[in-house]
mmCIF file with all atom_site columns, C-alpha atoms in Angstrom:
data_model
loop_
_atom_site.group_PDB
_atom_site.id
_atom_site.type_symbol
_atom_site.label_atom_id
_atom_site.label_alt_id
_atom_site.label_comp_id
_atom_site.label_asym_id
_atom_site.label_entity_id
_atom_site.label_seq_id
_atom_site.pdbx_PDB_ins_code
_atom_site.Cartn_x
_atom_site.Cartn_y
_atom_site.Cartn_z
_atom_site.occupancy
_atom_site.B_iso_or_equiv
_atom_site.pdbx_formal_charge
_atom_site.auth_seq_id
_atom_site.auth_comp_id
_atom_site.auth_asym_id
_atom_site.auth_atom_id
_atom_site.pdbx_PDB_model_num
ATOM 1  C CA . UNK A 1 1  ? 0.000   0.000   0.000   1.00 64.00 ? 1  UNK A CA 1
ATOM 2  C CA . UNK A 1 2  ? 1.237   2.963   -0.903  1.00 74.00 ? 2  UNK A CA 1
ATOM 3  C CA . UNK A 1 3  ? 1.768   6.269   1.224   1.00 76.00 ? 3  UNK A CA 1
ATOM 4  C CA . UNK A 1 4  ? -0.773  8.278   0.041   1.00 77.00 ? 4  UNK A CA 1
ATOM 5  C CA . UNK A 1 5  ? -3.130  5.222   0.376   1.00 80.00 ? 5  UNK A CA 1
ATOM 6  C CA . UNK A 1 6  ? -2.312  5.504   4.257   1.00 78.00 ? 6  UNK A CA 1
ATOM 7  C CA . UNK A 1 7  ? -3.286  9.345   3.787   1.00 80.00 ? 7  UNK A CA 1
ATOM 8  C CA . UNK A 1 8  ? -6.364  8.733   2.432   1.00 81.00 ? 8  UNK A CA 1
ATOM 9  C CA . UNK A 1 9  ? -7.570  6.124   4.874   1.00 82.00 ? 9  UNK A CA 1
ATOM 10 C CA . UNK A 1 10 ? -6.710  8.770   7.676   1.00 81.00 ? 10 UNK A CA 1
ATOM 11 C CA . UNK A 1 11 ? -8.456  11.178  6.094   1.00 80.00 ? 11 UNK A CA 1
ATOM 12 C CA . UNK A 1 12 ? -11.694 8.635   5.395   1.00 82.00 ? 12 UNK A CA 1
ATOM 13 C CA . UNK A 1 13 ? -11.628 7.785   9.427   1.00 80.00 ? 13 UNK A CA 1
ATOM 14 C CA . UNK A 1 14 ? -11.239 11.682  10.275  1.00 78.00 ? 14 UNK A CA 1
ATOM 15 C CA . UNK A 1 15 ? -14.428 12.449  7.971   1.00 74.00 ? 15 UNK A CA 1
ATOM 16 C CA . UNK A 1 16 ? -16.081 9.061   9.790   1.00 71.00 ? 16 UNK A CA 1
ATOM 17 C CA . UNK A 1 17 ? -15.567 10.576  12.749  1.00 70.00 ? 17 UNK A CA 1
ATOM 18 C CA . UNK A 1 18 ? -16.970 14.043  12.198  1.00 70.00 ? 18 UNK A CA 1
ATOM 19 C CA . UNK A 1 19 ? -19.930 12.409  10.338  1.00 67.00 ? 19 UNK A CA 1
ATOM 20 C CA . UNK A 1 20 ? -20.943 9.540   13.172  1.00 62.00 ? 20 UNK A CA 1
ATOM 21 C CA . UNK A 1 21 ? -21.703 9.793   16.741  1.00 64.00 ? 21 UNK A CA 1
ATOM 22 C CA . UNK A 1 22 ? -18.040 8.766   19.220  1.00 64.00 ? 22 UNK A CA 1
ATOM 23 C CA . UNK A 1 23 ? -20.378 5.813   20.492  1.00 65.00 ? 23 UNK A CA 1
ATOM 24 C CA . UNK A 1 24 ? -21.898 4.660   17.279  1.00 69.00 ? 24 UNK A CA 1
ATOM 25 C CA . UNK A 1 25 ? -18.323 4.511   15.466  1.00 65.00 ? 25 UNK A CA 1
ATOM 26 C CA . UNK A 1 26 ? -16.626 3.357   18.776  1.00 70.00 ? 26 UNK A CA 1
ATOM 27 C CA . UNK A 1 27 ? -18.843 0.715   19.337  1.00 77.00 ? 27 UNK A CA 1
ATOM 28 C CA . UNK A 1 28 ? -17.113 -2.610  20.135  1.00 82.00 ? 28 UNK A CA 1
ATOM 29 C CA . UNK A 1 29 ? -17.902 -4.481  16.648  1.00 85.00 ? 29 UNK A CA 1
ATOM 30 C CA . UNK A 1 30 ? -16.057 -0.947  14.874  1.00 80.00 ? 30 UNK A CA 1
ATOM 31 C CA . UNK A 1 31 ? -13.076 -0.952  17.144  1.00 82.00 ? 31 UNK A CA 1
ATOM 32 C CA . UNK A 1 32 ? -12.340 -4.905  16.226  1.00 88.00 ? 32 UNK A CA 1
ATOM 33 C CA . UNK A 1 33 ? -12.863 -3.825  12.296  1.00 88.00 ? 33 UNK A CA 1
ATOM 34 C CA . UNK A 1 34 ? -10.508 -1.528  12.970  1.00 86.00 ? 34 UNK A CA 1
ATOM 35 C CA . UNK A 1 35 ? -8.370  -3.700  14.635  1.00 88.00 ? 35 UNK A CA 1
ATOM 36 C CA . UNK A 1 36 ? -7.986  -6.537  12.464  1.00 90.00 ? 36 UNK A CA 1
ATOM 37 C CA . UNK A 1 37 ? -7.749  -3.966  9.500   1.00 90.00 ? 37 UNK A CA 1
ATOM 38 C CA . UNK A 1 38 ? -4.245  -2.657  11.211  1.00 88.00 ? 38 UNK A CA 1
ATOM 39 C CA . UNK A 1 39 ? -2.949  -5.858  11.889  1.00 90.00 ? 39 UNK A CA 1
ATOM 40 C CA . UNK A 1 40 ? -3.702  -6.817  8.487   1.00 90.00 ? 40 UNK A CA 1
ATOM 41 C CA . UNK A 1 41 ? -2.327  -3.467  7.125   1.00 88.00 ? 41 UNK A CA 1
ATOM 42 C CA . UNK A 1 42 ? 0.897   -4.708  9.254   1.00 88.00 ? 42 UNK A CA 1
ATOM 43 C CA . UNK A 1 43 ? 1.138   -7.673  7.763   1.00 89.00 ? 43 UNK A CA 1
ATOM 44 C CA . UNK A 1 44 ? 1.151   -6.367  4.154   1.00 90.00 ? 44 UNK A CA 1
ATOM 45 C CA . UNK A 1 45 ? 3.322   -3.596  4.920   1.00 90.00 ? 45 UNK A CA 1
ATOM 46 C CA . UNK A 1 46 ? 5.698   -5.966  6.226   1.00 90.00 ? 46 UNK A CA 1
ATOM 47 C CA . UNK A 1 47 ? 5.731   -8.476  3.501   1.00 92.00 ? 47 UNK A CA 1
ATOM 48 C CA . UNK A 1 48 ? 6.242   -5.557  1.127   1.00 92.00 ? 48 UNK A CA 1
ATOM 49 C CA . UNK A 1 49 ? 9.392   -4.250  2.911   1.00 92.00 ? 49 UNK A CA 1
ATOM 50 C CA . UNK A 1 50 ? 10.823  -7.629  2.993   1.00 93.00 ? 50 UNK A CA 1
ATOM 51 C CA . UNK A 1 51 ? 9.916   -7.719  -0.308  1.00 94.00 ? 51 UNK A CA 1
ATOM 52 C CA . UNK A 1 52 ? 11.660  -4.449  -1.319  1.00 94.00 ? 52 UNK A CA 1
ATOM 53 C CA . UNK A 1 53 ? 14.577  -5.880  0.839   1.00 94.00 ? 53 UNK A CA 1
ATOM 54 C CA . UNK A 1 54 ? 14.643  -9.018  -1.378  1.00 95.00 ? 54 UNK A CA 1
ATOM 55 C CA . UNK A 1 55 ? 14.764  -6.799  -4.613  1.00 95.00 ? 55 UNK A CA 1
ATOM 56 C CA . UNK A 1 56 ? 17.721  -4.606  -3.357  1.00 94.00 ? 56 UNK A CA 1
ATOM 57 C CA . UNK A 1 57 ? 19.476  -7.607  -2.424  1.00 95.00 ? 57 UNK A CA 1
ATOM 58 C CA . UNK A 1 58 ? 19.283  -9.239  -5.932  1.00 95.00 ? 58 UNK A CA 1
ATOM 59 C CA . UNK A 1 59 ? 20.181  -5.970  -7.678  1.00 95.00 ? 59 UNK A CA 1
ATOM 60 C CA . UNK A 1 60 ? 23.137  -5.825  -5.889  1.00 95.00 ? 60 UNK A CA 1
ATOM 61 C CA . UNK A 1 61 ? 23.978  -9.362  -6.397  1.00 95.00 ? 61 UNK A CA 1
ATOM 62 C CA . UNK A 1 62 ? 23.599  -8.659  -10.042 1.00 94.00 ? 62 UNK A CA 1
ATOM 63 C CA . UNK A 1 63 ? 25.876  -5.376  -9.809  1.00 94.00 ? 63 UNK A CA 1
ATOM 64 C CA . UNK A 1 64 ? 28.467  -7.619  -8.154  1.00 93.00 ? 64 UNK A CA 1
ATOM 65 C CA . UNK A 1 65 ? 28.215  -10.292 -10.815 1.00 93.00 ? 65 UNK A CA 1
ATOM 66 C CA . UNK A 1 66 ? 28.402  -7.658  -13.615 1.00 92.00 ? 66 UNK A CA 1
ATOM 67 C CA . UNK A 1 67 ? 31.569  -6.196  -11.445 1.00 91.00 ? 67 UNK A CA 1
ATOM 68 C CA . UNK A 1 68 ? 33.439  -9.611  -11.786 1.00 91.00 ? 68 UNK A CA 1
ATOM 69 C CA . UNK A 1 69 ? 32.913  -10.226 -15.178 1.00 89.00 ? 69 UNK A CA 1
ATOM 70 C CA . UNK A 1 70 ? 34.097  -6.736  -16.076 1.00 89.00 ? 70 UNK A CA 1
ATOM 71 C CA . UNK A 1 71 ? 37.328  -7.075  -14.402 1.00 89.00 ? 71 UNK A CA 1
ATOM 72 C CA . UNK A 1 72 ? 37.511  -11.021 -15.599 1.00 86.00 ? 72 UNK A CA 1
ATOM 73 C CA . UNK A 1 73 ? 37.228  -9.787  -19.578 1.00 82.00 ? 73 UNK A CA 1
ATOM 74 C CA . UNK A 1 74 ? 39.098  -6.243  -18.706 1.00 66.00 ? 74 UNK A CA 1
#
């Protein structure tokens, strides 16, 4: 998800708030919503940084290999 994804969701909740009454939104069935949405958020998020990770990894495996080859030919 990206950043301005977050943003928006913040900005949905902030207009969800001015729109409902505090008990109606913060009823007990909303909060776990909410909840589970997070930790699912979290989850994502995470998998998609160690997916980034993965990606910078292997590019600079690849600059490595190109590296050796250069100097091997050179």
């Amino acid at each position: 998800m990206k950043p301005i994804t977050c943003v928006l969701i913040v900005l949905v909740l902030c207009q969800l708030c001015m729109t409902t009454s505090a008990t109606k939104l913060f009823n007990d069935e909303n909060v776990k919503k909410v909840k589970d949405m997070t930790k699912k958020f979290g989850s994502k998020m995470k998998d998609e940084a160690k997916e980034f990770v993965k990606n910078v990894k292997d590019i600079e495996a690849d600059k490595r290999s190109i590296a050796e080859k250069i100097q091997l030919h050179g």
